[in-house]
């Protein structure tokens, strides 16, 4: 098996190639630019999702083969329940923020993570409209790459809790989440589409916290795995409200419950406050 540095180089090239392809759909420069939007379990899917998924899978499999690696992409995923999970698995979201892609907010991303066991060891998050690619390896730090080269990134850990800014979803909201957000000690909020774009906003020091709370549906491994590693390798934290680490490739692809990503310093207190507020909300409901 090639070492992680070689795999990272391959993945970065694929991340840039996928960004170019996705932008051609976004800007309508591809031949037959009709997005042909369909809905799967209430979530939109376009021909761009499918084309970019195929592109990433083809390139990764051509470079790394199928013997040592499993491949999970949002567009091709079929439940693996009952099968033995692979030790090394690629977890791919070819277009995170499809709704924002369709609505032309520019807030969409490509996530590519390599998971060993149940934890990410390598991640690339590309934001095509910003022409930025974030990458991280376990223990190797987080970098942002642009046409001018790569620079290391660290989150901002020195703010009072009241001054922190939350990034929230535009489309995945419910009454419990609204209640929780209202009761946090920090009240600055910014709506951004795509989990990758939200975590990039934390890395760029434009925001400090992201909270995901499942309802009838939950985000999936491909929404969270790559964003998690680029945040934690930059010094941030991403856990369940009870502080336990996130796990991927477990047989259940959904990330249920409350998840909190933050620039670290106040992580524990924010998690405790979130869990407590939700417990009180639950006991208020008759
Ligand atoms: N509660 C939830 N249920 C299902 N998917 C969720 C979710 N919260 C976030 N996601 C997924 O996370 C991504 C970003 O969502 P949002 O912009 O609302 O934060 C979307 O991925 P896709 O665009 O890849 O489907 C969305 O499907
Ligand atoms: Mg997604």
Coordinates of C-alpha atoms and ligand atoms in Angstrom, one line a residue:
X1 CA 0.0 0.0 0.0
X2 CA 1.4 3.5 -0.8
X3 CA 2.1 5.6 2.2
X4 CA -0.3 8.3 3.5
X5 CA 1.7 11.2 1.9
X6 CA 1.5 9.6 -1.6
X7 CA -2.2 8.9 -1.1
X8 CA -2.7 12.5 0.0
X9 CA -1.1 13.8 -3.2
X10 CA -3.3 11.6 -5.3
X11 CA -6.4 12.7 -3.3
X12 CA -5.6 16.4 -3.7
X13 CA -5.3 16.1 -7.4
X14 CA -8.6 14.3 -7.5
X15 CA -10.1 17.0 -5.3
X16 CA -9.1 19.7 -7.7
X17 CA -10.3 17.7 -10.7
X18 CA -13.6 17.1 -9.1
X19 CA -13.9 20.9 -8.3
X20 CA -13.3 21.7 -12.0
X21 CA -16.0 19.3 -13.1
X22 CA -18.5 20.5 -10.5
X23 CA -17.9 24.1 -11.4
X24 CA -18.7 23.3 -15.0
X25 CA -22.2 22.2 -13.9
X26 CA -22.6 25.1 -11.5
X27 CA -21.7 27.7 -14.2
X28 CA -23.5 25.8 -17.0
X29 CA -20.4 25.5 -19.1
X30 CA -20.8 21.7 -19.5
X31 CA -22.5 20.4 -22.6
X32 CA -26.2 19.8 -21.7
X33 CA -26.0 21.7 -18.4
X34 CA -29.5 20.5 -17.3
X35 CA -29.2 19.5 -13.7
X36 CA -32.2 17.2 -13.8
X37 CA -33.0 17.5 -10.1
X38 CA -34.6 14.4 -8.5
X39 CA -35.4 13.8 -4.8
X40 CA -34.2 10.7 -2.8
X41 CA -35.7 10.6 0.7
X42 CA -36.5 14.3 0.5
X43 CA -32.9 15.2 -0.4
X44 CA -32.1 16.6 -3.9
X45 CA -29.8 14.8 -6.3
X46 CA -28.6 16.2 -9.6
X47 CA -26.6 14.9 -12.6
X48 CA -23.7 16.8 -11.1
X49 CA -23.7 14.7 -7.9
X50 CA -23.7 11.5 -10.0
X51 CA -21.0 12.6 -12.5
X52 CA -18.6 13.8 -9.8
X53 CA -19.2 10.7 -7.7
X54 CA -18.2 8.6 -10.8
X55 CA -15.2 10.8 -11.5
X56 CA -13.9 10.5 -7.9
X57 CA -14.5 6.7 -7.7
X58 CA -12.9 6.1 -11.1
X59 CA -9.8 8.1 -10.2
X60 CA -9.3 6.6 -6.7
X61 CA -9.9 3.1 -7.9
X62 CA -7.5 3.5 -10.9
X63 CA -4.8 4.8 -8.5
X64 CA -5.4 2.5 -5.5
X65 CA -7.4 -0.5 -6.6
X66 CA -10.2 -2.4 -4.8
X67 CA -8.2 -5.0 -2.9
X68 CA -7.1 -3.0 0.1
X69 CA -9.8 -0.3 0.1
X70 CA -13.6 -0.2 0.3
X71 CA -15.5 2.7 -1.3
X72 CA -18.6 4.4 0.1
X73 CA -20.0 7.3 -1.9
X74 CA -23.3 9.1 -1.2
X75 CA -24.5 8.4 -4.7
X76 CA -23.6 4.7 -4.9
X77 CA -24.1 3.6 -1.3
X78 CA -25.9 0.4 -0.5
X79 CA -26.3 -0.8 3.1
X80 CA -23.4 -3.0 4.1
X81 CA -25.3 -4.4 7.1
X82 CA -24.3 -7.9 7.7
X83 CA -21.1 -7.7 5.7
X84 CA -17.7 -7.3 7.4
X85 CA -16.6 -3.7 7.0
X86 CA -13.2 -3.1 5.3
X87 CA -10.3 -1.9 7.5
X88 CA -9.6 1.0 5.0
X89 CA -12.6 2.8 3.5
X90 CA -13.0 5.9 1.4
X91 CA -16.0 7.9 2.4
X92 CA -17.1 10.4 -0.3
X93 CA -19.6 13.1 -0.7
X94 CA -19.2 14.3 -4.3
X95 CA -21.5 17.3 -3.7
X96 CA -22.3 18.4 -0.1
X97 CA -24.8 21.2 -0.1
X98 CA -26.8 20.1 -3.1
X99 CA -29.7 22.4 -2.2
X100 CA -27.3 25.4 -2.0
X101 CA -25.7 24.3 -5.3
X102 CA -29.2 24.3 -7.0
X103 CA -30.1 27.6 -5.3
X104 CA -26.7 29.2 -6.4
X105 CA -25.5 30.4 -3.1
X106 CA -22.0 29.1 -3.9
X107 CA -21.9 27.2 -0.6
X108 CA -21.2 23.6 -1.7
X109 CA -18.2 21.3 -1.2
X110 CA -16.6 18.0 -2.1
X111 CA -15.7 15.7 0.8
X112 CA -13.2 12.8 0.5
X113 CA -12.1 11.0 3.6
X114 CA -10.1 7.8 4.2
X115 CA -11.2 6.0 7.3
X116 CA -9.1 3.3 9.0
X117 CA -11.3 1.2 11.3
X118 CA -13.8 3.8 12.4
X119 CA -11.7 7.0 12.4
X120 CA -10.6 9.3 9.5
X121 CA -6.9 9.4 8.8
X122 CA -6.8 11.5 5.7
X123 CA -9.3 14.2 4.5
X124 CA -9.8 16.6 1.6
X125 CA -12.5 19.1 1.5
X126 CA -12.7 21.2 -1.6
X127 CA -14.8 24.4 -1.9
X128 CA -14.9 25.0 -5.7
X129 CA -16.4 28.6 -5.6
X130 CA -13.6 29.7 -3.2
X131 CA -11.0 27.9 -5.2
X132 CA -9.7 26.4 -1.9
X133 CA -8.8 22.9 -0.9
X134 CA -8.4 22.0 2.7
X135 CA -6.5 18.8 3.6
X136 CA -5.4 17.0 6.7
X137 CA -3.8 13.7 7.8
X138 CA -4.0 12.3 11.3
X139 CA -1.2 13.8 13.3
X140 CA 0.0 15.9 10.3
X141 CA -2.1 19.1 10.8
X142 CA -4.5 20.9 8.4
X143 CA -3.5 23.0 5.4
X144 CA -5.4 25.1 2.9
X145 CA -4.3 25.0 -0.7
X146 CA -4.9 27.7 -3.3
X147 CA -3.2 28.7 -6.6
X148 CA -0.6 30.3 -4.4
X149 CA 0.4 27.1 -2.5
X150 CA -0.4 25.6 0.9
X151 CA -0.4 27.1 4.3
X152 CA -1.1 25.5 7.7
X153 CA -4.3 26.4 9.6
X154 CA -5.1 26.7 13.3
X155 CA -8.5 27.6 14.8
X156 CA -8.9 30.7 16.9
X157 CA -9.2 29.6 20.5
X158 CA -9.1 32.9 22.3
X159 CA -12.6 34.3 22.5
X160 CA -15.0 34.7 25.3
X161 CA -17.9 32.3 25.0
X162 CA -20.5 35.1 24.4
X163 CA -18.6 36.3 21.3
X164 CA -18.6 33.0 19.5
X165 CA -20.5 32.7 16.2
X166 CA -22.6 29.6 15.4
X167 CA -22.9 28.4 11.8
X168 CA -26.2 26.8 11.2
X169 CA -28.0 24.9 8.4
X170 CA -30.4 26.7 6.2
X171 CA -32.5 23.6 5.4
X172 CA -32.1 21.1 8.2
X173 CA -33.8 22.8 11.1
X174 CA -36.5 21.7 13.6
X175 CA -38.1 22.9 16.8
X176 CA -35.6 21.2 19.1
X177 CA -32.7 22.8 17.3
X178 CA -34.3 26.2 17.4
X179 CA -34.9 25.8 21.1
X180 CA -31.3 24.7 21.7
X181 CA -29.8 27.6 19.7
X182 CA -31.9 30.1 21.6
X183 CA -30.6 28.8 24.9
X184 CA -26.9 28.9 24.2
X185 CA -24.7 31.5 25.8
X186 CA -23.6 32.7 22.3
X187 CA -26.2 34.3 20.1
X188 CA -24.3 35.3 16.9
X189 CA -25.5 33.2 14.1
X190 CA -24.6 32.7 10.4
X191 CA -26.5 30.4 8.0
X192 CA -24.2 28.5 5.6
X193 CA -25.0 25.6 3.4
X194 CA -22.9 22.4 3.4
X195 CA -21.1 20.9 6.4
X196 CA -17.7 21.3 4.6
X197 CA -18.4 25.0 4.1
X198 CA -19.5 25.4 7.7
X199 CA -16.3 23.8 9.0
X200 CA -14.2 25.8 6.5
X201 CA -15.8 29.0 8.0
X202 CA -14.5 27.9 11.5
X203 CA -11.0 27.3 10.0
X204 CA -11.1 30.7 8.3
X205 CA -12.1 32.2 11.8
X206 CA -15.4 33.5 10.4
X207 CA -17.3 31.3 12.8
X208 CA -16.6 29.1 15.9
X209 CA -19.3 26.5 16.4
X210 CA -21.5 24.1 14.3
X211 CA -24.3 22.0 15.8
X212 CA -26.0 19.1 14.1
X213 CA -29.1 17.7 15.6
X214 CA -30.8 14.8 13.9
X215 CA -34.6 14.7 13.6
X216 CA -36.5 12.2 11.4
X217 CA -33.3 12.0 9.4
X218 CA -29.6 12.4 10.3
X219 CA -26.5 13.5 8.4
X220 CA -24.5 10.6 7.1
X221 CA -20.9 9.5 7.4
X222 CA -20.0 11.3 4.1
X223 CA -21.3 14.6 5.4
X224 CA -19.1 14.6 8.5
X225 CA -16.0 12.4 8.2
X226 CA -13.8 14.7 6.0
X227 CA -14.9 17.9 7.7
X228 CA -14.2 16.4 11.1
X229 CA -10.5 15.6 10.4
X230 CA -9.8 19.1 8.8
X231 CA -11.2 20.7 12.0
X232 CA -9.6 18.5 14.6
X233 CA -6.2 18.6 12.9
X234 CA -6.4 22.4 13.1
X235 CA -6.9 22.2 16.9
X236 CA -10.7 22.1 16.9
X237 CA -13.0 19.5 18.4
X238 CA -15.9 17.5 16.9
X239 CA -17.8 15.2 19.2
X240 CA -21.2 14.0 20.3
X241 CA -22.8 16.1 23.0
X242 CA -21.7 13.6 25.6
X243 CA -18.1 14.1 24.5
X244 CA -17.7 10.7 22.8
X245 CA -15.8 10.6 19.5
X246 CA -17.6 10.2 16.2
X247 CA -17.3 6.8 14.5
X248 CA -17.7 5.9 10.8
X249 CA -18.0 2.7 8.8
X250 CA -19.9 1.1 11.7
X251 CA -22.7 -0.5 9.6
X252 CA -25.1 2.4 10.4
X253 CA -24.3 5.2 8.0
X254 CA -26.4 7.8 9.9
X255 CA -24.9 10.1 12.5
X256 CA -27.8 10.3 15.0
X257 CA -28.1 12.6 17.9
X258 CA -26.4 15.9 18.8
X259 CA -23.0 16.6 17.3
X260 CA -20.9 19.7 18.2
X261 CA -18.0 21.1 16.3
X262 CA -16.0 24.0 17.8
X263 CA -12.8 25.9 17.9
X264 CA -12.1 23.9 21.1
X265 CA -11.7 26.2 24.1
X266 CA -15.3 26.2 25.2
X267 CA -16.2 22.8 23.7
X268 CA -17.0 20.9 26.9
X269 CA -19.2 23.6 28.4
X270 CA -21.1 24.0 25.1
X271 CA -21.7 20.3 24.9
X272 CA -22.9 20.1 28.5
X273 CA -25.2 23.1 28.0
X274 CA -26.6 21.6 24.8
X275 CA -27.3 18.2 26.4
X276 CA -29.0 19.9 29.4
X277 CA -31.1 22.2 27.3
X278 CA -32.4 19.3 25.2
X279 CA -33.2 17.2 28.2
X280 CA -35.2 20.1 29.7
X281 CA -37.0 20.6 26.3
X282 CA -37.9 16.8 26.2
X283 CA -39.3 16.9 29.7
X284 CA -41.4 20.1 28.8
X285 CA -43.2 18.2 26.0
X286 CA -46.3 16.6 27.3
Ligands
LIG1 N1 -30.7 16.3 9.8 C1 -30.2 15.9 8.6 N2 -30.7 14.9 8.0 C2 -30.2 14.5 6.8 N3 -29.2 15.1 6.2 C3 -28.6 16.1 6.8 C4 -29.1 16.6 8.1 N4 -28.3 17.7 8.4 C5 -27.4 17.8 7.5 N5 -27.6 16.9 6.5 C6 -26.8 16.8 5.2 O1 -25.6 17.6 5.4 C7 -25.4 18.4 4.2 C8 -25.4 19.8 4.5 O2 -26.7 20.2 4.9 P1 -27.0 21.7 5.3 O3 -26.5 22.5 4.2 O4 -28.5 21.7 5.6 O5 -26.2 21.9 6.6 C9 -26.4 17.9 3.2 O6 -25.8 16.9 2.4 P2 -26.0 16.8 0.8 O7 -26.1 18.1 0.2 O8 -24.8 16.0 0.4 O9 -27.3 15.9 0.7 C10 -27.5 17.3 4.0 O10 -28.2 16.3 3.4
LIG2 MG1 -23.6 15.9 2.1

